[in-house]
Short mmCIF file of C-alpha atoms and ligand atoms in Angstrom, two decimals:
data_model
loop_
_atom_site.label_atom_id
_atom_site.label_comp_id
_atom_site.label_asym_id
_atom_site.label_seq_id
_atom_site.Cartn_x
_atom_site.Cartn_y
_atom_site.Cartn_z
CA MET A 1432 98.31 82.00 68.93
CA ALA A 1433 94.85 82.82 67.64
CA GLU A 1434 93.72 86.00 68.38
CA ARG A 1435 90.55 85.58 70.66
CA SER A 1436 87.42 88.08 69.72
CA ILE A 1437 88.28 91.52 70.05
CA TRP A 1438 86.58 94.53 71.02
CA GLY A 1439 84.45 96.24 68.98
CA SER A 1440 85.80 99.66 69.12
CA LYS A 1441 88.38 101.18 70.94
CA VAL A 1442 86.90 102.73 74.21
CA GLY A 1443 84.54 99.48 73.78
CA PHE A 1444 87.14 97.59 76.44
CA VAL A 1445 87.23 100.69 78.59
CA LEU A 1446 83.44 101.03 78.75
CA ALA A 1447 83.33 96.91 79.44
CA ALA A 1448 85.53 97.59 82.31
CA THR A 1449 84.10 100.44 83.45
CA GLY A 1450 80.53 98.62 83.45
CA SER A 1451 81.97 96.03 85.51
CA ALA A 1452 83.08 98.33 87.71
CA VAL A 1453 80.59 100.76 88.34
CA GLY A 1454 77.59 99.11 89.74
CA LEU A 1455 75.84 98.06 92.98
CA GLY A 1456 79.31 98.58 94.85
CA ALA A 1457 79.38 102.47 94.31
CA ILE A 1458 75.31 103.02 94.94
CA TRP A 1459 74.96 100.36 97.12
CA LYS A 1460 77.91 99.32 99.03
CA PHE A 1461 80.04 102.76 99.26
CA PRO A 1462 77.39 104.88 101.11
CA TYR A 1463 76.90 102.58 103.86
CA MET A 1464 80.14 101.20 104.19
CA ALA A 1465 81.35 104.46 104.67
CA GLY A 1466 78.70 104.96 107.40
CA ALA A 1467 79.35 102.08 109.23
CA ASN A 1468 83.10 102.80 109.35
CA GLY A 1469 83.17 106.46 110.57
CA GLY A 1470 83.19 108.62 106.69
CA SER A 1471 86.25 110.19 106.37
CA ALA A 1472 87.59 107.30 108.28
CA PHE A 1473 86.87 104.77 105.66
CA ILE A 1474 87.03 107.22 102.49
CA LEU A 1475 90.54 108.87 102.78
CA PRO A 1476 91.96 105.28 103.37
CA PHE A 1477 89.93 104.09 100.21
CA ILE A 1478 91.01 107.06 97.95
CA LEU A 1479 94.75 105.88 99.14
CA MET A 1480 94.07 102.89 98.17
CA VAL A 1481 92.84 103.45 95.06
CA LEU A 1482 95.31 105.98 94.01
CA SER A 1483 98.07 103.84 95.13
CA PHE A 1484 97.36 100.06 94.25
CA GLY A 1485 94.24 99.98 92.88
CA VAL A 1486 95.35 101.55 89.42
CA THR A 1487 98.50 99.31 89.84
CA LEU A 1488 96.13 96.18 90.22
CA ILE A 1489 94.16 96.85 87.70
CA LEU A 1490 97.11 97.01 84.93
CA ALA A 1491 98.54 93.91 86.27
CA GLU A 1492 95.22 92.15 85.73
CA ILE A 1493 94.58 93.19 82.07
CA ILE A 1494 98.52 92.41 81.43
CA ILE A 1495 98.08 89.45 82.64
CA GLY A 1496 94.92 88.60 80.20
CA ARG A 1497 96.40 90.31 77.02
CA ALA A 1498 99.61 88.15 77.45
CA GLY A 1499 97.94 84.99 78.60
CA ARG A 1500 94.90 84.97 76.26
CA GLY A 1501 92.54 83.46 78.07
CA SER A 1502 90.22 83.39 81.46
CA VAL A 1503 92.14 83.73 84.92
CA VAL A 1504 92.90 79.82 85.11
CA THR A 1505 94.11 79.78 81.40
CA SER A 1506 96.39 83.11 81.53
CA PHE A 1507 98.04 81.67 84.66
CA ARG A 1508 98.86 78.49 83.03
CA ARG A 1509 100.43 79.66 80.22
CA LEU A 1510 102.35 82.90 81.58
CA ALA A 1511 103.29 80.77 85.11
CA GLY A 1512 103.12 77.22 84.06
CA LYS A 1513 100.64 74.36 85.68
CA ALA A 1514 101.47 74.59 89.50
CA TRP A 1515 99.70 78.09 89.15
CA VAL A 1516 96.68 76.99 88.09
CA PRO A 1517 95.23 76.12 91.40
CA LEU A 1518 95.67 79.70 92.48
CA GLY A 1519 94.07 80.92 89.07
CA LEU A 1520 90.72 79.02 91.08
CA VAL A 1521 90.82 81.31 93.95
CA GLY A 1522 89.94 83.90 91.39
CA VAL A 1523 86.79 81.61 89.92
CA ILE A 1524 85.37 80.58 93.03
CA CYS A 1525 85.86 83.91 94.34
CA ALA A 1526 83.75 85.47 91.68
CA PHE A 1527 81.13 82.79 92.33
CA LEU A 1528 80.92 83.71 95.79
CA ILE A 1529 80.23 87.19 95.33
CA MET A 1530 77.24 86.46 92.55
CA THR A 1531 75.33 84.73 95.55
CA TYR A 1532 75.14 88.27 97.27
CA TYR A 1533 75.40 90.75 94.42
CA SER A 1534 72.23 88.70 93.48
CA THR A 1535 70.44 89.44 96.39
CA VAL A 1536 71.01 93.05 96.09
CA GLY A 1537 70.21 92.81 92.19
CA GLY A 1538 66.61 91.40 93.92
CA TRP A 1539 66.19 94.00 95.86
CA CYS A 1540 66.78 96.63 93.21
CA LEU A 1541 64.43 94.72 90.85
CA THR A 1542 61.93 95.11 93.47
CA TYR A 1543 62.40 98.87 94.36
CA LEU A 1544 62.39 99.26 90.19
CA PHE A 1545 58.67 97.73 90.24
CA GLN A 1546 57.53 99.79 92.77
CA ALA A 1547 58.61 103.02 91.36
CA ILE A 1548 56.92 101.73 88.55
CA LEU A 1549 53.65 101.46 90.07
CA GLY A 1550 54.16 104.71 91.76
CA HIS A 1551 55.16 103.79 95.05
CA ALA A 1552 59.20 105.29 94.80
CA THR A 1553 58.19 108.52 97.40
CA ALA A 1554 57.49 108.44 100.60
CA THR A 1555 58.77 110.87 103.82
CA ASP A 1556 58.56 109.05 106.86
CA ILE A 1557 61.86 107.51 107.48
CA SER A 1558 60.49 105.07 109.82
CA LYS A 1559 57.82 103.62 107.47
CA LEU A 1560 60.85 103.35 104.72
CA GLU A 1561 62.93 101.47 107.37
CA GLU A 1562 59.59 99.49 107.57
CA THR A 1563 59.42 99.05 103.73
CA PHE A 1564 62.90 97.89 103.46
CA LYS A 1565 62.74 95.24 106.05
CA LEU A 1566 59.58 93.86 104.51
CA THR A 1567 61.05 93.84 101.33
CA VAL A 1568 64.33 92.00 102.30
CA SER A 1569 63.03 89.77 104.85
CA SER A 1570 60.19 87.68 102.86
CA PRO A 1571 61.60 84.95 101.46
CA THR A 1572 59.31 84.26 98.79
CA SER A 1573 59.99 88.13 97.35
CA ALA A 1574 63.72 87.74 97.67
CA ILE A 1575 63.92 84.86 96.27
CA LEU A 1576 61.90 85.68 93.73
CA TYR A 1577 63.62 88.59 92.36
CA GLN A 1578 67.23 87.50 93.28
CA THR A 1579 66.58 84.36 90.65
CA ILE A 1580 64.86 86.72 88.19
CA PHE A 1581 67.81 89.31 88.47
CA LEU A 1582 70.11 85.91 87.90
CA ALA A 1583 67.76 84.60 85.45
CA ILE A 1584 68.17 88.05 83.45
CA THR A 1585 72.06 87.91 83.78
CA ALA A 1586 72.38 84.30 82.52
CA ALA A 1587 69.82 85.08 79.38
CA VAL A 1588 71.95 87.99 78.08
CA LEU A 1589 75.53 85.65 78.04
CA PHE A 1590 73.00 82.57 76.64
CA PHE A 1591 71.86 84.85 73.96
CA GLU A 1592 75.26 86.31 73.49
CA VAL A 1593 73.51 89.72 73.80
CA ASN A 1594 75.96 91.35 76.09
CA LYS A 1595 77.28 93.58 73.32
CA GLY A 1596 73.27 95.52 73.09
CA ILE A 1597 73.71 95.92 76.77
CA GLU A 1598 76.95 97.40 76.50
CA ARG A 1599 75.53 99.55 74.05
CA ILE A 1600 72.80 100.50 76.12
CA SER A 1601 74.46 100.87 78.98
CA LYS A 1602 76.74 103.73 77.33
CA VAL A 1603 73.82 105.89 77.00
CA LEU A 1604 72.11 104.91 80.63
CA MET A 1605 75.18 105.33 82.63
CA PRO A 1606 76.19 108.49 81.58
CA LEU A 1607 72.39 109.57 82.50
CA LEU A 1608 72.67 107.74 86.11
CA PHE A 1609 75.53 109.80 86.96
CA VAL A 1610 73.24 113.32 85.70
CA LEU A 1611 70.55 112.11 88.04
CA MET A 1612 72.95 111.27 90.82
CA CYS A 1613 74.28 114.90 90.27
CA ILE A 1614 70.89 116.51 90.75
CA LEU A 1615 70.45 114.36 93.38
CA ILE A 1616 72.99 115.18 95.12
CA VAL A 1617 72.17 119.20 94.43
CA ARG A 1618 68.83 118.47 95.61
CA GLY A 1619 69.97 116.37 99.10
CA LEU A 1620 72.91 119.41 99.75
CA THR A 1621 70.05 121.94 99.89
CA LEU A 1622 68.44 120.26 102.48
CA PRO A 1623 68.62 121.85 105.95
CA GLY A 1624 71.25 120.23 108.00
CA ALA A 1625 72.88 118.15 104.99
CA LEU A 1626 76.56 120.15 105.26
CA GLU A 1627 76.99 117.73 108.31
CA GLY A 1628 77.00 114.95 106.00
CA VAL A 1629 79.70 116.52 103.83
CA LYS A 1630 81.80 117.11 107.00
CA PHE A 1631 81.12 113.33 108.12
CA LEU A 1632 82.75 112.31 104.38
CA PHE A 1633 85.38 114.37 104.02
CA ALA A 1634 86.66 116.17 107.16
CA PRO A 1635 90.01 113.87 108.18
CA ARG A 1636 89.43 111.86 111.84
CA TRP A 1637 92.24 109.81 111.36
CA ASP A 1638 91.53 109.01 115.21
CA GLN A 1639 89.26 106.79 114.06
CA VAL A 1640 90.55 104.94 111.34
CA SER A 1641 91.08 101.57 112.82
CA ALA A 1642 92.20 98.09 111.77
CA SER A 1643 88.71 97.13 110.85
CA SER A 1644 88.19 100.53 108.54
CA LEU A 1645 91.17 99.77 107.03
CA LEU A 1646 90.73 96.33 106.28
CA ASN A 1647 86.60 97.35 105.52
CA ALA A 1648 88.54 100.15 102.95
CA MET A 1649 90.39 97.63 101.32
CA GLY A 1650 88.09 95.48 100.84
CA PHE A 1651 85.79 97.86 99.13
CA THR A 1652 88.83 99.14 96.55
CA PHE A 1653 89.01 95.59 95.33
CA PHE A 1654 85.10 95.29 95.39
CA SER A 1655 84.75 98.55 93.70
CA LEU A 1656 87.22 98.03 91.04
CA SER A 1657 86.60 95.00 90.47
CA VAL A 1658 89.83 93.82 90.67
CA GLY A 1659 91.61 90.30 92.38
CA MET A 1660 89.43 87.64 90.99
CA GLY A 1661 90.20 87.75 87.50
CA ILE A 1662 87.61 89.81 85.90
CA MET A 1663 90.66 92.45 84.34
CA ILE A 1664 92.16 89.07 83.25
CA THR A 1665 89.26 87.54 81.43
CA TYR A 1666 88.16 90.86 79.77
CA GLY A 1667 92.07 91.90 78.98
CA SER A 1668 92.29 88.91 77.32
CA TYR A 1669 89.80 90.12 74.49
CA VAL A 1670 91.99 93.43 74.26
CA GLY A 1671 93.30 93.98 71.00
CA HIS A 1672 97.12 95.66 70.62
CA THR A 1673 96.37 99.10 69.85
CA GLU A 1674 94.74 99.40 73.54
CA ASP A 1675 97.07 101.90 75.48
CA LEU A 1676 97.09 99.52 79.00
CA PRO A 1677 98.14 102.32 81.63
CA SER A 1678 95.59 105.34 80.55
CA ALA A 1679 92.46 102.68 80.26
CA SER A 1680 93.36 101.45 83.28
CA ILE A 1681 93.65 105.02 84.63
CA TRP A 1682 90.19 105.44 83.06
CA ILE A 1683 88.75 102.51 84.76
CA ALA A 1684 89.71 103.27 88.15
CA SER A 1685 89.07 107.01 87.81
CA LEU A 1686 85.62 106.29 86.62
CA ALA A 1687 84.60 103.51 89.31
CA PHE A 1688 86.17 106.32 92.20
CA THR A 1689 83.88 108.86 90.89
CA SER A 1690 80.99 107.22 90.90
CA CYS A 1691 81.77 106.12 94.78
CA VAL A 1692 82.51 109.26 95.77
CA LEU A 1693 78.91 111.06 94.26
CA ALA A 1694 77.32 108.25 95.29
CA GLY A 1695 78.52 109.19 99.15
CA LEU A 1696 77.36 112.44 98.51
CA MET A 1697 74.17 111.51 97.16
CA VAL A 1698 73.41 109.77 100.47
CA ILE A 1699 74.99 110.30 103.24
CA PRO A 1700 74.07 114.21 103.66
CA PRO A 1701 70.46 113.24 103.24
CA VAL A 1702 70.78 110.90 105.55
CA LEU A 1703 72.25 113.25 108.44
CA ALA A 1704 69.31 115.82 107.34
CA PHE A 1705 66.85 113.51 107.73
CA GLY A 1706 68.10 112.31 111.19
CA MET A 1707 68.79 108.83 110.32
CA ASN A 1708 71.56 106.70 111.84
CA PRO A 1709 74.77 106.60 108.89
CA SER A 1710 75.51 103.40 110.33
CA ALA A 1711 72.25 101.45 109.43
CA GLY A 1712 73.96 98.56 107.42
CA PRO A 1713 73.08 97.39 103.88
CA GLY A 1714 69.58 99.16 103.55
CA LEU A 1715 71.25 102.76 103.85
CA THR A 1716 70.65 103.71 100.21
CA PHE A 1717 67.26 101.91 99.04
CA ILE A 1718 65.89 103.55 102.54
CA THR A 1719 67.09 107.10 101.86
CA MET A 1720 66.49 107.30 98.47
CA PRO A 1721 62.37 107.42 98.29
CA ALA A 1722 62.51 110.36 100.81
CA VAL A 1723 65.06 112.20 98.91
CA PHE A 1724 62.85 111.49 95.41
CA ALA A 1725 59.90 112.61 97.46
CA LYS A 1726 61.23 116.34 97.50
CA ILE A 1727 62.16 117.03 94.18
CA PRO A 1728 59.07 117.47 91.11
CA PHE A 1729 58.53 114.32 89.42
CA GLY A 1730 59.60 112.66 91.78
CA ASN A 1731 58.30 108.80 91.18
CA ALA A 1732 59.36 109.44 87.38
CA PHE A 1733 62.79 110.31 88.12
CA ALA A 1734 62.94 106.99 90.67
CA VAL A 1735 61.78 104.89 87.61
CA CYS A 1736 64.44 106.27 85.57
CA PHE A 1737 67.11 106.13 88.25
CA TYR A 1738 66.36 102.32 89.37
CA GLY A 1739 66.34 101.46 85.59
CA CYS A 1740 69.53 102.86 85.51
CA LEU A 1741 70.78 101.16 88.77
CA LEU A 1742 69.65 98.11 87.24
CA VAL A 1743 71.72 98.47 84.04
CA ALA A 1744 74.30 99.23 86.17
CA ALA A 1745 74.45 96.38 88.28
CA LEU A 1746 73.60 94.01 85.25
CA THR A 1747 76.56 94.91 83.64
CA SER A 1748 78.63 94.12 86.45
CA MET A 1749 77.00 90.98 87.26
CA ILE A 1750 77.36 90.12 84.00
CA SER A 1751 81.59 90.51 83.95
CA LEU A 1752 81.36 88.11 87.46
CA PHE A 1753 79.19 85.85 85.61
CA GLU A 1754 82.08 85.70 82.79
CA VAL A 1755 84.79 84.67 85.03
CA PRO A 1756 82.97 80.78 85.96
CA LEU A 1757 81.76 81.00 82.65
CA ALA A 1758 85.44 81.64 80.44
CA PHE A 1759 86.53 79.28 82.73
CA MET A 1760 84.16 76.59 82.20
CA ILE A 1761 84.26 77.21 78.22
CA ASP A 1762 88.21 76.99 78.69
CA GLU A 1763 89.32 73.99 80.67
CA TRP A 1764 86.10 72.06 80.70
CA LYS A 1765 85.30 72.28 77.16
CA MET A 1766 81.80 73.27 78.03
CA SER A 1767 79.53 74.84 75.08
CA ARG A 1768 78.33 78.38 75.94
CA HIS A 1769 74.68 77.24 76.00
CA MET A 1770 75.61 74.53 78.57
CA ALA A 1771 77.85 76.45 80.76
CA SER A 1772 75.43 79.27 81.44
CA ILE A 1773 72.86 77.04 81.91
CA CYS A 1774 74.69 74.79 84.54
CA LEU A 1775 75.64 78.47 86.33
CA PHE A 1776 72.40 80.07 86.31
CA ILE A 1777 71.00 76.58 88.42
CA ALA A 1778 74.41 76.24 90.46
CA LEU A 1779 74.01 80.09 91.19
CA ALA A 1780 69.69 80.22 91.70
CA ILE A 1781 70.58 77.55 94.73
CA CYS A 1782 73.57 78.43 95.91
CA SER A 1783 72.16 81.98 96.39
CA ILE A 1784 69.43 80.95 98.61
CA PRO A 1785 71.21 81.80 101.90
CA ALA A 1786 71.97 85.10 101.16
CA ALA A 1787 68.43 86.12 100.55
CA LEU A 1788 67.12 84.52 103.35
CA SER A 1789 69.85 85.72 105.88
CA MET A 1790 67.41 88.87 105.74
CA GLY A 1791 64.50 87.21 106.83
CA PRO A 1792 64.13 83.30 108.63
CA TRP A 1793 67.92 82.38 108.49
CA GLY A 1794 68.87 85.84 110.06
CA ASP A 1795 70.36 84.13 113.02
CA ILE A 1796 72.27 81.59 111.38
CA LYS A 1797 75.74 83.04 112.25
CA ILE A 1798 79.34 81.94 110.61
CA PHE A 1799 81.93 83.65 112.43
CA GLY A 1800 79.24 85.94 114.15
CA ARG A 1801 78.16 86.78 111.06
CA ASN A 1802 74.90 85.91 109.05
CA PHE A 1803 75.29 84.31 105.55
CA PHE A 1804 75.25 87.49 103.16
CA ASP A 1805 77.85 89.40 105.60
CA PHE A 1806 80.00 86.22 106.13
CA LEU A 1807 79.90 86.24 101.67
CA ASP A 1808 80.63 89.85 101.63
CA TYR A 1809 83.18 89.50 104.25
CA LEU A 1810 85.07 86.13 102.83
CA THR A 1811 85.02 87.61 99.22
CA CYS A 1812 86.18 91.41 99.65
CA ASN A 1813 88.48 90.88 103.19
CA VAL A 1814 89.95 87.39 102.63
CA LEU A 1815 89.78 85.90 98.78
CA MET A 1816 90.25 88.89 96.52
CA PRO A 1817 93.25 90.05 98.74
CA LEU A 1818 94.41 86.70 98.30
CA SER A 1819 94.12 86.59 94.84
CA ALA A 1820 95.57 89.52 94.22
CA LEU A 1821 98.83 88.44 95.99
CA PHE A 1822 98.70 85.68 93.37
CA VAL A 1823 98.54 88.53 90.32
CA ILE A 1824 101.49 90.63 92.18
CA ALA A 1825 103.72 87.16 92.32
CA ILE A 1826 103.10 86.84 88.64
CA THR A 1827 103.66 90.02 87.23
CA GLY A 1828 105.66 91.64 89.81
CA TRP A 1829 107.83 89.10 91.47
CA PHE A 1830 108.30 86.00 88.99
CA PHE A 1831 107.44 86.84 85.10
CA PHE A 1832 107.44 90.76 85.09
CA ASP A 1833 109.45 90.80 81.98
CA LYS A 1834 107.34 88.30 80.21
CA THR A 1835 104.34 90.11 80.68
CA SER A 1836 105.27 93.92 81.62
CA TYR A 1837 106.16 94.34 77.56
CA GLU A 1838 102.34 94.67 77.39
CA ILE A 1839 102.61 97.84 78.82
CA ASN A 1840 104.78 99.14 75.81
CA ALA A 1841 103.04 97.90 72.81
CA THR A 1842 101.40 101.22 71.75
CA ARG A 1843 104.03 103.57 73.35
CA LYS A 1844 107.22 103.38 74.81
CA ARG A 1845 107.33 104.08 78.35
CA SER A 1846 110.61 105.65 79.88
CA SER A 1847 112.40 103.18 81.97
CA ALA A 1848 111.87 105.74 85.29
CA PHE A 1849 107.67 104.65 84.49
CA MET A 1850 108.38 100.81 84.28
CA LYS A 1851 110.39 100.98 87.39
CA PHE A 1852 107.73 102.89 89.33
CA PHE A 1853 105.10 100.50 88.08
CA ARG A 1854 107.14 97.21 89.32
CA PHE A 1855 107.74 99.13 92.47
CA MET A 1856 104.26 100.04 92.98
CA LEU A 1857 103.08 96.18 92.07
CA ALA A 1858 105.98 94.36 93.88
CA PHE A 1859 106.36 96.10 96.41
CA VAL A 1860 103.99 98.65 97.98
CA ALA A 1861 100.76 96.88 96.68
CA PRO A 1862 101.73 93.74 98.65
CA VAL A 1863 103.41 95.30 101.79
CA PHE A 1864 100.02 97.27 102.39
CA ILE A 1865 97.70 94.11 101.52
CA VAL A 1866 100.03 92.13 104.53
CA VAL A 1867 99.93 94.48 106.71
CA VAL A 1868 96.53 95.35 106.83
CA ALA A 1869 95.28 92.37 106.90
CA LEU A 1870 97.52 90.71 109.83
CA SER A 1871 96.37 94.09 111.85
CA ASN A 1872 93.29 92.77 112.21
CA PHE A 1873 94.70 89.71 114.07
CA PHE A 1874 96.69 91.88 116.69
N1 LIG B 927 82.97 96.46 91.27
C1 LIG B 927 81.48 96.46 91.03
C2 LIG B 927 80.20 96.83 91.74
O1 LIG B 927 81.09 98.08 92.28
C3 LIG B 927 81.09 94.73 91.75
C4 LIG B 927 81.89 93.89 91.13
C5 LIG B 927 82.80 93.26 91.95
C6 LIG B 927 81.90 93.63 90.25
C7 LIG B 927 84.26 92.18 91.56
C8 LIG B 927 83.04 92.70 89.53
C9 LIG B 927 83.83 92.10 90.32
O2 LIG B 927 79.28 96.95 91.72
#
């Protein structure tokens, strides 16, 4: 079989996969999910899930990609046969649906970046900040415009095949983002009353753990690690045989996880110090940060750097999502890369409109009690990703273990105890966990 193009350097793959994992999920979603689900009642289960089935699933997906040498559907067919093709499609659909609301938040990011460039990034009055956020997200023209620009940037990057360039830029900007976050954390923690936030995040309160906080933590685990829709499969299909997959998986999970914890520490302590409600919802990060920027020297310049880095982090994640249907259209429908990126852009620009409008004029349209934005988020994270993860488990853990797991030993032979542990986690722990958490929400 012809080798597909292989990542340029040894760290290239880990970097790209980390670029996918670290994005708005950590900085925008994690703080508000933690805030809305009782802080530690969300974070402690999240930590447990990343360490148990999160890393395992990253490894399983990369294995499928490298063994199957194709996008999610192609790999499923090659490894497991035609009958599995529709199951691979769940991943493709899921990636598409995530993009329809991820781009909305990407649009918010762009708006805040422009505001920062114009010198309007800092403010101290929280109620005004809340008002500004509401205005930003509820105006249909600006929400749709910025979202479409964000989509267009993504499509252009893939159309002109400059994703390698973006990865190179992100090699510099992602560490910078980490440094900026650390500075903001220190500033936030020195605000009076901020330590309450640390307690809220980490002091165990197991009595607050509920079926729904567990389900949300599980959905977020998939979302934050970019597993459960074939991204790691697609990326894995480009990995050369010199890459050690278990250590790559651990790297990806640890960097994604660290960025979440840092973001939590960056946002939640100031939230409590300013007397805001941690369960304020999707606007939490965007409302809080300008007030923190106001409290540091050169706050506005700082904000420009911060939103710039955040935008690049969001773009690398969005690019990875875009790659899933794109690779599918190229491999399965035999479309050219250019044609496929244009079609996908148009489809997304249209299908993303409901998410953009759901914070404004379409806010009252509810599906199962949620607006479009929240419904898409719930459907993808809490239903489709776990479902698609179960298919990955079925292939690598149950039916084709021998046909795929040899990939783990490509660079270094693992002990049989390691292989047994991996199989136990993958074939037993992960599915039981997923099914029990999912079902517990029905009772
Ligand atoms: N993990 C990305 C983030 O945290 C989002 C994402 C989800 C990307 C699923 C790809 C797949 O922002």
